[in-house]
Tab-separated table of C-alpha atoms in Angstrom:
chain	number	residue	atom	x	y	z
A	221	MET	CA	37.932	45.949	35.572
A	222	ASP	CA	37.126	45.024	31.995
A	223	LYS	CA	35.668	41.523	32.275
A	224	ASN	CA	37.011	40.683	28.831
A	225	LYS	CA	40.512	41.176	29.972
A	226	LYS	CA	42.807	38.444	31.354
A	227	THR	CA	46.251	38.286	32.853
A	228	LEU	CA	48.784	38.405	30.036
A	229	ASP	CA	50.550	35.044	30.032
A	230	ALA	CA	53.912	33.536	28.941
A	231	ALA	CA	52.759	33.077	25.349
A	232	TYR	CA	52.051	36.789	25.005
A	233	PHE	CA	55.501	37.695	26.268
A	234	ASN	CA	57.350	35.051	24.208
A	235	GLU	CA	55.717	36.430	21.070
A	236	LEU	CA	57.067	39.831	21.985
A	237	TYR	CA	60.576	38.492	22.499
A	238	VAL	CA	60.440	36.597	19.244
A	239	LYS	CA	59.845	39.810	17.416
A	240	ASN	CA	62.333	41.936	19.461
A	241	ARG	CA	65.021	40.661	21.837
A	242	ASP	CA	64.500	43.753	23.944
A	243	PRO	CA	60.858	44.907	23.353
A	244	TRP	CA	60.829	47.696	26.052
A	245	ASN	CA	64.377	48.935	25.195
A	246	PHE	CA	65.601	48.080	28.697
A	247	GLU	CA	69.258	47.946	27.435
A	248	SER	CA	69.338	51.163	25.435
A	249	SER	CA	66.658	53.516	26.711
A	250	GLU	CA	67.862	56.602	28.731
A	251	TYR	CA	64.456	56.598	30.449
A	252	GLU	CA	65.084	52.995	31.664
A	253	LYS	CA	68.635	53.778	32.715
A	254	ASN	CA	67.480	56.786	34.749
A	255	LYS	CA	64.682	54.689	36.259
A	256	TYR	CA	67.139	52.014	37.204
A	257	VAL	CA	69.358	54.595	38.940
A	258	GLN	CA	66.332	55.777	40.887
A	259	THR	CA	65.296	52.262	41.699
A	260	MET	CA	68.720	51.472	43.300
A	261	LEU	CA	68.718	54.798	45.181
A	262	ILE	CA	65.335	54.156	46.888
A	263	ILE	CA	66.347	50.720	48.090
A	264	PRO	CA	67.360	51.367	51.649
A	265	ASP	CA	69.963	48.735	52.619
A	266	ASP	CA	73.372	48.318	51.052
A	267	VAL	CA	73.179	44.568	50.948
A	268	TYR	CA	70.266	42.072	51.400
A	269	ALA	CA	70.661	38.385	52.216
A	270	ASN	CA	67.974	37.126	49.922
A	271	VAL	CA	66.344	39.048	47.100
A	272	PHE	CA	63.400	38.156	44.832
A	273	GLU	CA	62.965	40.053	41.574
A	274	ILE	CA	59.644	39.372	39.753
A	275	GLY	CA	59.798	40.106	36.016
A	276	CYS	CA	63.482	40.236	35.334
A	277	SER	CA	63.103	40.415	31.459
A	278	ASN	CA	66.621	40.304	29.941
A	279	GLY	CA	68.360	40.864	33.236
A	280	ALA	CA	69.333	44.464	32.840
A	281	LEU	CA	68.016	45.518	36.294
A	282	SER	CA	69.113	42.111	37.732
A	283	MET	CA	72.819	43.187	36.981
A	284	LEU	CA	72.402	46.083	39.333
A	285	LEU	CA	70.452	44.125	41.932
A	286	GLN	CA	73.044	41.403	42.079
A	287	SER	CA	75.593	43.856	43.503
A	288	ARG	CA	73.256	44.483	46.504
A	289	SER	CA	72.383	40.828	47.057
A	290	GLN	CA	74.040	37.884	48.799
A	291	LYS	CA	71.451	35.660	46.985
A	292	LEU	CA	69.197	36.837	44.104
A	293	LEU	CA	66.330	34.962	42.599
A	294	SER	CA	65.179	36.619	39.312
A	295	VAL	CA	62.172	35.216	37.534
A	296	ASP	CA	60.157	35.876	34.376
A	297	SER	CA	57.268	34.080	32.599
A	298	SER	CA	59.023	34.203	29.225
A	299	SER	CA	61.429	31.376	28.455
A	300	ILE	CA	63.206	33.579	25.907
A	301	ALA	CA	63.683	36.382	28.451
A	302	VAL	CA	65.002	33.817	31.047
A	303	ALA	CA	67.461	32.415	28.590
A	304	ASN	CA	68.816	35.925	27.839
A	305	ALA	CA	68.978	36.866	31.496
A	306	LYS	CA	70.850	33.661	32.311
A	307	LYS	CA	73.541	34.525	29.742
A	308	ARG	CA	73.901	38.007	31.060
A	309	LEU	CA	74.194	36.895	34.654
A	310	SER	CA	76.136	33.642	34.103
A	311	GLU	CA	79.244	34.863	35.848
A	312	HIS	CA	77.383	35.708	39.076
A	313	LYS	CA	77.029	32.435	40.903
A	314	HIS	CA	74.827	33.904	43.654
A	315	VAL	CA	72.066	34.682	41.175
A	316	THR	CA	69.453	32.192	40.106
A	317	VAL	CA	67.256	32.946	37.040
A	318	LYS	CA	64.132	30.870	36.666
A	319	GLU	CA	61.103	30.648	34.440
A	320	MET	CA	58.087	31.327	36.698
A	321	GLU	CA	54.612	32.505	36.051
A	322	VAL	CA	53.379	34.319	39.130
A	323	PRO	CA	51.113	34.087	41.068
A	324	ARG	CA	50.476	30.419	39.991
A	325	ASP	CA	54.147	29.640	40.488
A	326	PHE	CA	55.860	31.149	43.595
A	327	PRO	CA	59.094	30.209	45.515
A	328	SER	CA	58.841	28.618	48.887
A	329	GLN	CA	61.755	30.554	50.613
A	330	GLN	CA	61.566	33.910	52.327
A	331	PHE	CA	63.144	37.184	51.375
A	332	ASP	CA	64.309	40.438	52.891
A	333	LEU	CA	63.813	42.322	49.646
A	334	ILE	CA	61.062	41.727	46.987
A	335	LEU	CA	60.994	43.873	43.856
A	336	LEU	CA	57.915	43.985	41.591
A	337	SER	CA	58.884	46.227	38.643
A	338	GLU	CA	56.760	46.745	35.486
A	339	VAL	CA	54.760	43.602	36.125
A	340	GLY	CA	51.624	44.189	38.086
A	341	TYR	CA	49.620	45.944	35.312
A	342	PHE	CA	49.808	42.790	33.166
A	343	MET	CA	47.510	41.088	35.629
A	344	VAL	CA	43.791	41.117	36.371
A	345	GLU	CA	42.815	42.239	39.780
A	346	GLU	CA	42.166	38.764	41.148
A	347	ASP	CA	45.684	37.544	40.193
A	348	LEU	CA	47.345	40.736	41.469
A	349	LEU	CA	45.691	40.383	44.819
A	350	LEU	CA	46.780	36.770	45.117
A	351	LEU	CA	50.343	37.718	44.147
A	352	ARG	CA	50.245	40.609	46.698
A	353	ASP	CA	49.360	38.298	49.509
A	354	LYS	CA	51.993	35.690	48.491
A	355	MET	CA	54.631	38.450	48.330
A	356	ILE	CA	53.699	39.674	51.819
A	357	ASP	CA	53.777	36.165	53.250
A	358	ALA	CA	57.267	35.519	51.680
A	359	LEU	CA	58.657	38.783	53.107
A	360	LEU	CA	60.590	38.531	56.394
A	361	PRO	CA	59.646	40.905	59.216
A	362	GLY	CA	61.733	44.054	58.615
A	363	GLY	CA	62.084	43.225	54.945
A	364	HIS	CA	61.395	45.631	52.159
A	365	LEU	CA	59.027	45.494	49.254
A	366	LEU	CA	59.485	47.851	46.262
A	367	LEU	CA	57.031	48.462	43.482
A	368	VAL	CA	58.003	50.347	40.309
A	369	HIS	CA	55.509	50.871	37.448
A	370	TRP	CA	54.777	52.880	34.336
A	371	THR	CA	51.696	54.929	35.143
A	372	PRO	CA	50.080	56.080	31.824
A	373	PRO	CA	47.312	53.711	30.853
A	374	VAL	CA	47.909	51.142	28.153
A	375	GLU	CA	44.707	49.861	26.509
A	376	GLU	CA	45.835	46.133	26.333
A	377	PHE	CA	46.889	46.053	29.992
A	378	PRO	CA	44.250	44.955	32.478
A	379	LEU	CA	45.455	47.537	35.080
A	380	THR	CA	47.310	50.717	35.408
A	381	GLY	CA	50.461	51.260	37.456
A	382	ASP	CA	48.608	53.480	39.829
A	383	GLN	CA	45.946	50.821	40.432
A	384	VAL	CA	48.634	48.235	41.150
A	385	HIS	CA	50.291	50.473	43.783
A	386	GLU	CA	46.973	51.331	45.413
A	387	PHE	CA	46.227	47.665	46.036
A	388	PHE	CA	49.425	47.434	48.100
A	389	ILE	CA	48.895	50.746	49.839
A	390	SER	CA	45.538	49.565	50.949
A	391	LYS	CA	47.458	46.958	53.019
A	392	SER	CA	49.367	49.644	54.822
A	393	GLY	CA	48.623	52.513	57.126
A	394	MET	CA	44.905	51.942	57.310
A	395	GLU	CA	45.109	49.660	60.301
A	396	PRO	CA	47.961	49.541	62.917
A	397	SER	CA	47.850	45.685	62.724
A	398	GLY	CA	48.194	45.704	58.869
A	399	PRO	CA	51.264	43.710	57.460
A	400	LEU	CA	52.886	46.624	55.617
A	401	ALA	CA	54.226	50.047	56.516
A	402	HIS	CA	54.366	52.490	53.558
A	403	LEU	CA	57.832	54.132	53.829
A	404	LYS	CA	58.256	56.200	50.684
A	405	ASN	CA	56.739	57.295	47.442
A	406	LYS	CA	58.461	58.797	44.411
A	407	THR	CA	56.332	59.903	41.527
A	408	GLU	CA	57.665	60.998	38.184
A	409	PRO	CA	55.632	62.069	35.066
A	410	GLN	CA	55.672	58.468	33.620
A	411	TYR	CA	56.309	56.143	36.605
A	412	ARG	CA	55.997	55.782	40.358
A	413	MET	CA	57.902	53.958	43.123
A	414	ASP	CA	56.481	52.879	46.474
A	415	LEU	CA	58.524	51.312	49.194
A	416	PHE	CA	57.094	49.213	52.011
A	417	LEU	CA	58.322	47.590	55.151
A	418	LYS	CA	57.036	44.236	56.405
A	419	LYS	CA	56.000	44.794	60.080
């Protein structure tokens, strides 16, 4: 890890959203739309009681997740993104959108599905490992954890998508007593998905 790099904070993301309401083209990109379709296909259960989405941005994926959730907590570190997501999801009363900067901030409840999509590579290793352990602790036995990340390296990001996923895979399969079972991998030219089960 580059010692000069640090986890990208809320100020970094707010600056992006000031310049562009949709900095990653989540709302208009065919790549993103196709990735969202694949994300929903890899999630095993039709409906989950309590879902936690880390990094909701403007709520484009949250709109799909809410249809598979009895309760959905979607969070983002950017106050601008959170305001936009709240507007998008305002009619869905089972959805809560909050400003939260993980891993420092983390909800106290437990979940049967946790989604970390396009977030992990913004963190340095120390913060990602802390988040990983908090996510595992917050996942109910039998619950699912899904990671989705862009894999090509980006110079300003502390980690790559592949590195993020390998940190979670290291918690599965190596020991029978490990907390996670690795259920499925889907690898595309520019992103990968890995699905886990909490033992």
